[in-house]
XYZ file of C-alpha atoms in Angstrom:
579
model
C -31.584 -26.388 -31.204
C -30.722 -28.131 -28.341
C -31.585 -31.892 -27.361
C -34.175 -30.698 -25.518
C -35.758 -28.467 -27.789
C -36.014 -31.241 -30.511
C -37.429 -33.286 -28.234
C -40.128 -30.828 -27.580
C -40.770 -29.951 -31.137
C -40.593 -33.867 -32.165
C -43.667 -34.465 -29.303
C -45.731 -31.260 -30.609
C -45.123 -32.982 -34.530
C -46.262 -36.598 -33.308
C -49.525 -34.604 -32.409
C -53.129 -35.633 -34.989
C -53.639 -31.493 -34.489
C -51.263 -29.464 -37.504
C -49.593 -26.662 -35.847
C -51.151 -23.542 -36.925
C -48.050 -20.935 -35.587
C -44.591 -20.859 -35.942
C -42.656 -18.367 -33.407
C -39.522 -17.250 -34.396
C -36.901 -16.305 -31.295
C -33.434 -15.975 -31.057
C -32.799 -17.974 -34.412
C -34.687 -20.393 -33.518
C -38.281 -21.777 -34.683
C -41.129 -23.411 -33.135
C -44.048 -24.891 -34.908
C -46.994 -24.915 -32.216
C -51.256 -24.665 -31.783
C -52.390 -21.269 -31.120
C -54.850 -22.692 -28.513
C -52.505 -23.574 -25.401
C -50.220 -21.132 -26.062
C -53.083 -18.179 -26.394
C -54.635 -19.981 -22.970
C -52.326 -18.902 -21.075
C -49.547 -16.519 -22.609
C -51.604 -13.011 -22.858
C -48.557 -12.200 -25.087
C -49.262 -14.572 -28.355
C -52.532 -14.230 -27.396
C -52.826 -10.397 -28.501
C -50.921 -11.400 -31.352
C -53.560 -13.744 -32.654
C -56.494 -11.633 -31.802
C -56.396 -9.288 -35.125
C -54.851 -11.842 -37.685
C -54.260 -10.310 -41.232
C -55.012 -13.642 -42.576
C -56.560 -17.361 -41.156
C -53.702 -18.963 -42.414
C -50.576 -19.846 -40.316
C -49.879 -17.595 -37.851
C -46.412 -16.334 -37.589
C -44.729 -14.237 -34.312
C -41.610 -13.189 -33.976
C -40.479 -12.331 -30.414
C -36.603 -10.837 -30.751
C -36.098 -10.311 -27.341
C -37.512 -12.788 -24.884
C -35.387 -13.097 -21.884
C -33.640 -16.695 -21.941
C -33.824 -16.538 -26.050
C -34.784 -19.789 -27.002
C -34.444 -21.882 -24.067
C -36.932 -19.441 -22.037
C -39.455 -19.531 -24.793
C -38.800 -23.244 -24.822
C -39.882 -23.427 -20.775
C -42.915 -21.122 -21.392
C -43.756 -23.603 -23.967
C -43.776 -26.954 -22.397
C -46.085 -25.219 -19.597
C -48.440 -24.183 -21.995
C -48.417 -27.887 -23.262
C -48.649 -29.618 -19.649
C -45.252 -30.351 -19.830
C -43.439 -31.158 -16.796
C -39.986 -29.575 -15.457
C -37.902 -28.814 -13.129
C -37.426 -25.780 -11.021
C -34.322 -25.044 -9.551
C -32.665 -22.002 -8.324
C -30.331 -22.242 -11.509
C -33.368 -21.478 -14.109
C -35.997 -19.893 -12.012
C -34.790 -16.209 -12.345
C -35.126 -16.990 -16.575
C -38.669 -19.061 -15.644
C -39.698 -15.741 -13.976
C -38.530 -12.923 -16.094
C -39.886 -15.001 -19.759
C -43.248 -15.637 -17.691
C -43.591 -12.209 -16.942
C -42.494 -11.034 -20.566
C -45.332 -13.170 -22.152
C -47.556 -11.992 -19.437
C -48.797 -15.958 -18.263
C -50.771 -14.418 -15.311
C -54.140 -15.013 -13.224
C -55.435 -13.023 -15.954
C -55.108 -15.781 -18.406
C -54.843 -19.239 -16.387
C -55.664 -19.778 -12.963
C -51.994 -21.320 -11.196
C -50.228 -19.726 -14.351
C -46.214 -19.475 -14.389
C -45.778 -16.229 -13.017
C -47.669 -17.821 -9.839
C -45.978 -21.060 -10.009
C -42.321 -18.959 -10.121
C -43.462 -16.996 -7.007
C -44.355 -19.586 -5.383
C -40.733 -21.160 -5.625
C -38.835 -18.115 -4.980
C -40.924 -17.281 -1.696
C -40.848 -21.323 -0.399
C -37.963 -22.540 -1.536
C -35.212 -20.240 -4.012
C -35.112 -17.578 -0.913
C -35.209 -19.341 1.776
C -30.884 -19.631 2.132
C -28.422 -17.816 1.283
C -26.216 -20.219 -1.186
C -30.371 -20.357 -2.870
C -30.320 -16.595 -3.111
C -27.193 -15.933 -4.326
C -27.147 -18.550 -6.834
C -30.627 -16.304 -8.324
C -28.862 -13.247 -7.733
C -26.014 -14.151 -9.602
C -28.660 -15.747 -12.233
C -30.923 -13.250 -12.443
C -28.101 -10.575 -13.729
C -28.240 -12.151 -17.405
C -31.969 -11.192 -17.827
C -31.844 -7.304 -17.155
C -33.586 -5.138 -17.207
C -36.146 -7.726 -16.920
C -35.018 -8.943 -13.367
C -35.241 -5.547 -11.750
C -38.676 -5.052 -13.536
C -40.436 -7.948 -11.443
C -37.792 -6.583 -8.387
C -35.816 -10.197 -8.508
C -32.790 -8.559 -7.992
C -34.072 -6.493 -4.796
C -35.538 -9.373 -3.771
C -32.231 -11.586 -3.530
C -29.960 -9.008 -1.919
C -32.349 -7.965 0.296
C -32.659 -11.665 1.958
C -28.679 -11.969 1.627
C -28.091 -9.003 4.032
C -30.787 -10.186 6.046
C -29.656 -13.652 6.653
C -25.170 -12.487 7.127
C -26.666 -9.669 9.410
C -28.412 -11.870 11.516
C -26.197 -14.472 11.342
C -22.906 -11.735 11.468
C -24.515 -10.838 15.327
C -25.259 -13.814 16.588
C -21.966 -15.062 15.696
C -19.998 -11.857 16.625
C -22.132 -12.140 20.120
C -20.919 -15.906 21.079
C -17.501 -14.981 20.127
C -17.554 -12.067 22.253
C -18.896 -14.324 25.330
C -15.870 -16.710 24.587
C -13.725 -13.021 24.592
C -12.561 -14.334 20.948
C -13.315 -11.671 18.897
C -10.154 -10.022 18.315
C -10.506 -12.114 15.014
C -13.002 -11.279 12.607
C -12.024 -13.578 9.924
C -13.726 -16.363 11.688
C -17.037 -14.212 11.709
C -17.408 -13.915 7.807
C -15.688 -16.653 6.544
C -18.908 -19.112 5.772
C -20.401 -16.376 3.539
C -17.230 -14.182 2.148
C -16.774 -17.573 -0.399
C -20.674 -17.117 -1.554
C -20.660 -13.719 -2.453
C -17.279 -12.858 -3.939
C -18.776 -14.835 -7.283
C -21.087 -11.588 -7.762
C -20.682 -9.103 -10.382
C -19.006 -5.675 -9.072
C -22.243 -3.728 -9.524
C -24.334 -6.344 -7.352
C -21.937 -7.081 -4.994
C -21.783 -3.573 -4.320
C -25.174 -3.154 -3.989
C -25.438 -6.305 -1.615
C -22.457 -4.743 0.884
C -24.423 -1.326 1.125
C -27.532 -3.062 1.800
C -26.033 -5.050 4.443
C -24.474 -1.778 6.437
C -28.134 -0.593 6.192
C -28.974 -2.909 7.856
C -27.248 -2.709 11.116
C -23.498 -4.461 9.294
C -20.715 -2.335 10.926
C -18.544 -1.038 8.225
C -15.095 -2.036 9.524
C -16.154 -5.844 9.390
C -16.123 -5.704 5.714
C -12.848 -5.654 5.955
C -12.219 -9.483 5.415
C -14.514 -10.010 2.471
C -12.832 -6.902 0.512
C -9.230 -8.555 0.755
C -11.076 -11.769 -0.639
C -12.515 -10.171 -3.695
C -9.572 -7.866 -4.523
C -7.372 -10.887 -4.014
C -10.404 -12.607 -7.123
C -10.521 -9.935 -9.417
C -7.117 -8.558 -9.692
C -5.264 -11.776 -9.572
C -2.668 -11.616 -12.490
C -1.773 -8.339 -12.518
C 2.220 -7.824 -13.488
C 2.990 -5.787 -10.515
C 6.608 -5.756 -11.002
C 9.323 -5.791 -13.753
C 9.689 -3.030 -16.403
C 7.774 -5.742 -18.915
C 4.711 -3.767 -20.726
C 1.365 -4.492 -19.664
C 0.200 -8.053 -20.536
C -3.895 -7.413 -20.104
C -6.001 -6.167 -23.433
C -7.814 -2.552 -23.010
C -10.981 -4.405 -22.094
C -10.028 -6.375 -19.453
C -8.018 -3.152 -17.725
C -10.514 -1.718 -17.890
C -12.775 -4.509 -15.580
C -10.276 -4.025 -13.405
C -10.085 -0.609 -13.196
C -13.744 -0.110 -12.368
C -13.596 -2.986 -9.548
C -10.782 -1.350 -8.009
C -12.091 1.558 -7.638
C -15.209 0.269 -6.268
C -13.218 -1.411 -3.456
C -11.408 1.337 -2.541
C -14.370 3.402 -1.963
C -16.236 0.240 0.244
C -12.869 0.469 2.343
C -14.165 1.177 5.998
C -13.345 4.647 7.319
C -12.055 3.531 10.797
C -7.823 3.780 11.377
C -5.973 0.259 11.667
C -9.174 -1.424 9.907
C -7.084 -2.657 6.745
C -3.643 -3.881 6.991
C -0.711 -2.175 5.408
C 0.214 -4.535 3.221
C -3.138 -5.007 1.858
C -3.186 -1.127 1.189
C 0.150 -1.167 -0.588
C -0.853 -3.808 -2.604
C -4.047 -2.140 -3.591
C -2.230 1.128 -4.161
C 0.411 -0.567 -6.587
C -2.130 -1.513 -8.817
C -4.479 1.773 -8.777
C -1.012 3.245 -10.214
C -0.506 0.111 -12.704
C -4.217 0.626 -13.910
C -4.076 4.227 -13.533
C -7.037 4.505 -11.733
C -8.439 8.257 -10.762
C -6.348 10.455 -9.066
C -8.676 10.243 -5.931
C -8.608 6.882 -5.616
C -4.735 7.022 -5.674
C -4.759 9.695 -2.890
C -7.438 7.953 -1.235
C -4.970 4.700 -0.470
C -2.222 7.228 0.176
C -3.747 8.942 2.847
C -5.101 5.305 4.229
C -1.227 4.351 4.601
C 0.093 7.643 6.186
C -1.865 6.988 9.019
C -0.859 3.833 9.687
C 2.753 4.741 8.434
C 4.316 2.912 11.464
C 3.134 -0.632 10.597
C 4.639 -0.724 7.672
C 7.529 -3.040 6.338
C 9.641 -1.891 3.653
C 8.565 -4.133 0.900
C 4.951 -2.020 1.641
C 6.358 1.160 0.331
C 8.799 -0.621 -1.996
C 6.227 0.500 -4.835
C 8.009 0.169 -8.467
C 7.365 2.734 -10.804
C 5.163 1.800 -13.802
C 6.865 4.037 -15.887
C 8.473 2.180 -19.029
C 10.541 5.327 -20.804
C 13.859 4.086 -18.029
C 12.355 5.801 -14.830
C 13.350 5.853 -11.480
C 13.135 1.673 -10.245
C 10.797 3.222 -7.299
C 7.847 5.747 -6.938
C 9.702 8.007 -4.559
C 6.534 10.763 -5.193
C 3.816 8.669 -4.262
C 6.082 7.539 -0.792
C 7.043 11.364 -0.308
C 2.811 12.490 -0.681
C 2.636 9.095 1.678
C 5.333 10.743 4.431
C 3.271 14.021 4.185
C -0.126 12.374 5.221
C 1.950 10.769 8.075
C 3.437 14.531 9.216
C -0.104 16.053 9.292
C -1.629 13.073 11.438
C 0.967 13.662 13.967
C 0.651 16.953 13.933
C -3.419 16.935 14.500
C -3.195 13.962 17.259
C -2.142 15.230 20.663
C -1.352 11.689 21.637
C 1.762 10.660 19.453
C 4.510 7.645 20.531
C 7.420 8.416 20.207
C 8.461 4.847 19.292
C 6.081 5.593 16.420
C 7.824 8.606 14.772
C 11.461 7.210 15.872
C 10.003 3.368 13.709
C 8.963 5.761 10.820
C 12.584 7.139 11.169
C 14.203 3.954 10.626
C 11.695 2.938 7.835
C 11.992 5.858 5.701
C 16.211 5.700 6.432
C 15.905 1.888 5.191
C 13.762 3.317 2.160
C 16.294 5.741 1.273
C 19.355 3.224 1.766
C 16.619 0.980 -0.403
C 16.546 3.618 -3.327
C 20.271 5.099 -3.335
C 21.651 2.973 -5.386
C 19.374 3.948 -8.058
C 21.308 6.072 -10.902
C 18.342 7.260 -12.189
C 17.760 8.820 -9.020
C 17.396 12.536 -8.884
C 19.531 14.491 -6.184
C 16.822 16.800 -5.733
C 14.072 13.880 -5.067
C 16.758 12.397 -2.755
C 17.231 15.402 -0.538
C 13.456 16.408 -0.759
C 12.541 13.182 0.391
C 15.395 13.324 3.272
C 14.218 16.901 4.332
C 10.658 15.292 5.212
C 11.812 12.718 8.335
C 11.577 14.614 11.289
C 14.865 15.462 13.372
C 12.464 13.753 16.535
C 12.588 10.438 14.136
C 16.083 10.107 14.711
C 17.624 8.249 17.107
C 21.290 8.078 15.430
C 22.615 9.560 12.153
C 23.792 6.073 11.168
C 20.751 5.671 8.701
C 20.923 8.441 7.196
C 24.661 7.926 6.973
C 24.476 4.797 5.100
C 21.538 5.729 2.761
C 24.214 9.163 1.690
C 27.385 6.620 1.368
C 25.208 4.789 -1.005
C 23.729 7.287 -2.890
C 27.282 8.398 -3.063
C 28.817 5.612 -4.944
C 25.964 5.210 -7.378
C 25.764 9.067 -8.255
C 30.043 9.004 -8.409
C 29.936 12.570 -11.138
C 28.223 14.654 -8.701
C 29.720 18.064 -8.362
C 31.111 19.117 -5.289
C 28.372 21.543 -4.182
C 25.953 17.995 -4.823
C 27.988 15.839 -2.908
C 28.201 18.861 0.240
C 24.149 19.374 -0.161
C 23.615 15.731 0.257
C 25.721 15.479 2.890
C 24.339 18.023 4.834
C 21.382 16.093 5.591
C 23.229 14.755 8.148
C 24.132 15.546 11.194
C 27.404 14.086 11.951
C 27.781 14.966 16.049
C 24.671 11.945 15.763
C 27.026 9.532 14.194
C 28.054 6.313 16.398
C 31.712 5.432 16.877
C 31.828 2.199 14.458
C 30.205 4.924 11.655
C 32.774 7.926 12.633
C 35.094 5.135 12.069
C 34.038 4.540 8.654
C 33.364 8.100 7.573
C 36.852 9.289 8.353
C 38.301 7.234 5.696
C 35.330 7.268 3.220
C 36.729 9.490 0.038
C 33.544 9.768 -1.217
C 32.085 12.455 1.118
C 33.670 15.983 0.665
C 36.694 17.115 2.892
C 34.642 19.695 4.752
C 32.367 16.391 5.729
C 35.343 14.215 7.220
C 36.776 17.273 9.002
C 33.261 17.503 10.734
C 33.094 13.782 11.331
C 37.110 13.891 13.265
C 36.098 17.258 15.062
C 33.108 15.983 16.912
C 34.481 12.447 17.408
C 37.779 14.364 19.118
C 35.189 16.562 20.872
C 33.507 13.389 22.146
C 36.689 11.820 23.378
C 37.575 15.280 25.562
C 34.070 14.866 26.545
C 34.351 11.458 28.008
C 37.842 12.306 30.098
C 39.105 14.636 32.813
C 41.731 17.814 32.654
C 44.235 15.442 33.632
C 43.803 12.602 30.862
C 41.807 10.329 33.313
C 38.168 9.010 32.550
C 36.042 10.869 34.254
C 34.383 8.402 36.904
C 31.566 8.570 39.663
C 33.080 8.260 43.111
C 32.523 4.703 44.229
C 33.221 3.394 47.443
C 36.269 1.938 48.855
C 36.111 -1.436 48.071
C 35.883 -1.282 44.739
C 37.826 -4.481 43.549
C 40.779 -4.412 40.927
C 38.059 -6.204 38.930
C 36.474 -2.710 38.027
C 39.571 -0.953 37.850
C 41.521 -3.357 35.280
C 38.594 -2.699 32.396
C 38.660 0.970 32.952
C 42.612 1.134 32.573
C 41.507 -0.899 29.131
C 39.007 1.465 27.995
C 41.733 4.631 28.721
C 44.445 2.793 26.493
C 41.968 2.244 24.134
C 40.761 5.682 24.194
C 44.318 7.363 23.916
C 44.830 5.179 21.055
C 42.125 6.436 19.156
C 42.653 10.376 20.487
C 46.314 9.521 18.619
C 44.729 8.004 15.584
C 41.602 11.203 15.493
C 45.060 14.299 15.623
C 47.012 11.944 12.736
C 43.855 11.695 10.769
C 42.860 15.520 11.381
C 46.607 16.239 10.271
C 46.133 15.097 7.241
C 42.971 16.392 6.411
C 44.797 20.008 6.906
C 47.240 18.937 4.581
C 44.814 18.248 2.460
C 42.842 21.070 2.735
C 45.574 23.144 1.842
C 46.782 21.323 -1.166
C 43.698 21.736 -2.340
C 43.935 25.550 -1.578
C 46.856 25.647 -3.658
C 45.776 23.648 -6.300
C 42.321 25.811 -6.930
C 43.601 29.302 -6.004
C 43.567 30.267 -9.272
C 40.300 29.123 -10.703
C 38.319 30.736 -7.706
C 37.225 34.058 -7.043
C 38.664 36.203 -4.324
C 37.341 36.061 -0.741
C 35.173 32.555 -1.187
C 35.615 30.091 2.117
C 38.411 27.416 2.099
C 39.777 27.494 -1.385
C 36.248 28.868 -3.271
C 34.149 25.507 -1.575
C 30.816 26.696 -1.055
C 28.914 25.717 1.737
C 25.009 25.240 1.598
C 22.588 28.424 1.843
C 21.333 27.105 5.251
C 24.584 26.520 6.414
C 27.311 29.681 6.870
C 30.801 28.985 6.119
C 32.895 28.831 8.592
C 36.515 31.370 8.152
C 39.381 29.581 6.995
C 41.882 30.662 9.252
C 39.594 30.871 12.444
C 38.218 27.312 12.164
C 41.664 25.300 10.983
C 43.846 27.280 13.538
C 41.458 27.032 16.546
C 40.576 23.658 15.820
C 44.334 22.328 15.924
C 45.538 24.876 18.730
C 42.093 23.744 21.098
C 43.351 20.072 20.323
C 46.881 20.526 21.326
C 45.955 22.499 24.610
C 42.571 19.643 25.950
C 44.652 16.411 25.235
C 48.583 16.325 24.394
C 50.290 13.841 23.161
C 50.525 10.856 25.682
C 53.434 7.875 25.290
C 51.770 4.736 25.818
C 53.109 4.449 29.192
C 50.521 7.624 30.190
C 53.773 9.803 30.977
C 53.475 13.333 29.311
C 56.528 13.703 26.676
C 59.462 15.774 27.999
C 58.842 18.176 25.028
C 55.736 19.054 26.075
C 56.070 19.764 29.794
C 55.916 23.135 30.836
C 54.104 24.651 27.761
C 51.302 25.611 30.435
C 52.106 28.062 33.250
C 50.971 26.609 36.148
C 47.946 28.253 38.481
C 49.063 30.528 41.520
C 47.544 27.845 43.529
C 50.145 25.380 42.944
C 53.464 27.324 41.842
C 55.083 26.793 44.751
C 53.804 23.214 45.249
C 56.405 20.696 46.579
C 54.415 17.820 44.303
């Protein structure tokens, strides 16, 4: 018993009056008079009326709400005792008065009357007062909802933050500050996130019945996800450090989040949604909760960093590092939200580009890495996306030197997902001496950077220019004599590398005659299904005879080698030129 309780039963001992019952409660034992107690608790007092015997009297009551310390409270106001209320014990004073049925009935100013009288002028009056009951009043179900406590307490709660929600929301709007919503819910968030899931649930929906607007809930969700799931071992490939029980606490007050998310776009942030997502997969929550967040992030797909969709896999049998799945199902919700708004950015899809080209670059280096999840997820960015083919260039260079025992027809599949006439110079550069990617690949990458050179100057080996006017300076014309130098250079450098590639290619020929069959392209290679080979002879022959004829050889001086002059008949217009 506690101090209080002896106390109690030491004053009802020092009484001249024997006690003539003995209750029995929640292993506990109280030796009292029948008299006050049958006065006014209509309980005990139906338990005295048809005694087997006038001897001692003895009740047990198993389950009284409060156990011992409630019966102990009932007690002391059947004796005239005096204590305190407070909105700590009045949800117990109420629910054990109403149990032992101290009504008018029995006592004028009984304690279910005195207990009213407290919650209605004091206990509900504020909110910190109503919550504190609320949160109380949860111990003593199904008790609580029988006298409508609970009811009671979240009613007045979304009363007073609605009220108090719109007056605030309407000064902040007068002082054109209410781009930030935080500020709005802030003074109540802290009181409420100490509910129970259940409740607080129940609080939030009676709130938006009441005039709350959905999207403002916003704030007060990140608080209590950021309570309840604080802990969780998000990353490493460690096994899960939280007992069946306590996942499973988790569990339900994730999901319950998730489905109090508001419906409006751009209402959560990203990274709050990634976070939430990461553990619905750690706690394995249900499916539609998963897909829920995943179709919350596609449509904001273009605010996202790339630690948001960074998402390890929770796997612990030596899985893939990353969920590439759950980011492809992500990319999918992103394509169909484009596809039903009429009023896409462009800098929106090209920023998804760039973040799903960093995500594969992120993931390449993974061995465990599947080529077919790799391409899959590849296929998905949209050919609008892409500004450049560098991305998508790096991301295959990596994947490349982490998957080094591909097979050939691997390595050309993957690189197909490229498109290499996209490639800058600084990456044509770098592919045309890369000996990871497949000959075919590097022949591409020297054919459209030669292509681009031709492209960039005249017939007559000058940079094609806009007319300018005639006082152009030297200035102007000293950089552009630069850039030609430079650019016969590299037209030198393109035919040496492109020689060698032949060479290659038919070393390779000769090598692997034998162990192809008749009639496949370029020395049995096979191209991808999507893709038609080119012929061997057509494409090697015309490429090096179109070379030779759209830029010759030049000496660095700019003067045409002796060797090659005359190769070209000259036009009727100017045979018989005297130039």
């Amino acid at each position: 018993m506690t101090n209080s309780m002896e106390k109690t039963s030491d004053w009802l001992f020092s009484q001249d009056i024997p006690s003539d019952v003995t209750v029995h409660t929640g292993g506990a034992s109280f030796s009292l008079h029948k008299f006050p107690l049958v006065s006014k608790c209509g309980y005990i007092r139906k338990m005295a009326s048809n005694p087997k015997d006038s001897g001692l009297l003895m009740v047990e009551i198993p389950d009284i709400p409060g156990g011992p310390e409630g019966f102990e409270l009932a007690a002391k106001f059947c004796y005239g005792i005096n204590f305190e209320l407070s909105t700590e014990n009045i949800a117990m004073v109420r629910c054990v008065s109403e149990f032992l049925e101290m009504t008018e009935d029995y006592a004028i100013g009984n304690l279910v009357t005195r207990s009213e009288a407290y919650l209605n002028e004091v206990g509900l009056k504020t909110l910190a007062g109503s919550v504190s009951i609320l949160q109380s009043s949860v111990d003593f179900l199904p008790m609580a909802d029988k006298v409508k406590l609970i009811n009671r307490c979240i009613d007045t709660i979304a009363f007073i933050v609605t009220k108090e929600s719109s007056a605030s929301t309407g000064s902040l709007v007068s002082s054109s500050c209410s781009s930030h919503p935080r500020a709005v819910v802030d003074w109540w968030a802290e009181d409420l996130i100490v509910l129970r899931i259940d409740i607080f649930q129940r609080v939030l929906l009676a709130m938006i019945s009441r005039g709350f607007k959905q999207y403002a809930l916003g704030p007060i969700l990140m608080l209590y996800a950021q309570k309840c799931l604080r802990g969780l071992e998000l990353y490493g490939k460690s096994k899960k450090k939280i007992n069946s029980k306590q996942e499973h606490e988790k569990r339900i007050v994730l999901e319950t989040i998730v489905s109090l998310l508001p419906r409006e776009r751009n209402a959560m942030s990203v990274s709050f949604l990634s976070m939430l997502l990461q553990a619905a997969i750690y706690l394995e929550t249900t499916m539609a909760c998963r897909l829920d967040l995943e179709n919350r992030i596609g449509l904001q797909l273009e605010q996202a960093a790339l630690d948001d969709i960074l998402i390890p896999s929770f796997h612990f049998d030596g899985d893939t590092m990353f969920d590439v799945d759950t980011i492809q199902r992500v990319m999918m919700n992103y394509l169909e939200y484009e596809l039903e708004t009429t009023n896409n950015q462009e800098n929106d899809m090209e920023k998804v580009g760039k973040l799903m080209e960093s995500y594969l670059a992120e993931i390449a280096s993974d061995r465990n890495l599947l080529v077919s999840k790799f391409i899959n997820l590849s296929e998905h960015i949209p050919e609008q996306a892409k500004v450049s083919e560098d991305g998508m260039y790096r991301a295959i260079d990596i994947f490349l030197k982490a998957h080094p025992k591909l097979s050939d027809t691997e390595r050309k599949k993957v690189c197909s997902l490229m498109d290499c006439q996209k490639l800058s110079r600084e990456a044509c550069a770098h592919a045309a001496q890369n000996d990871r990617l497949p000959v075919q690949t590097v022949v591409q990458v020297l054919y459209y950077e030669q292509q681009r050179l031709r492209d960039t100057m005249d017939g007559s080996g000058q940079i094609a220019v806009e007319p300018t006017t005639t006082t152009t300076t030297t200035t102007t014309i000293r950089p552009l004599s630069d850039e030609l130098s430079q650019l016969k250079k590299e037209n030198q450098d393109l035919k040496f590398e492109l020689l060698k590639m032949k060479m290659k290619l038919k070393e390779v020929e000769r090598s692997s005659g034998d162990k192809f069959a008749a009639g496949s392209p370029i020395g049995g290679i096979r191209f991808s299904a999507d893709k038609p080979p080119l012929p061997r002879k057509s494409f090697i022959n015309s490429l090096s005879k179109k070379l030779g004829k759209f830029t010759p050889f030049l000496r660095a001086d700019g003067v045409v080698p002796s060797s090659t002059r005359g190769m070209n008949k000259p036009t009727k217009d100017r045979r018989h030129s005297m130039s």
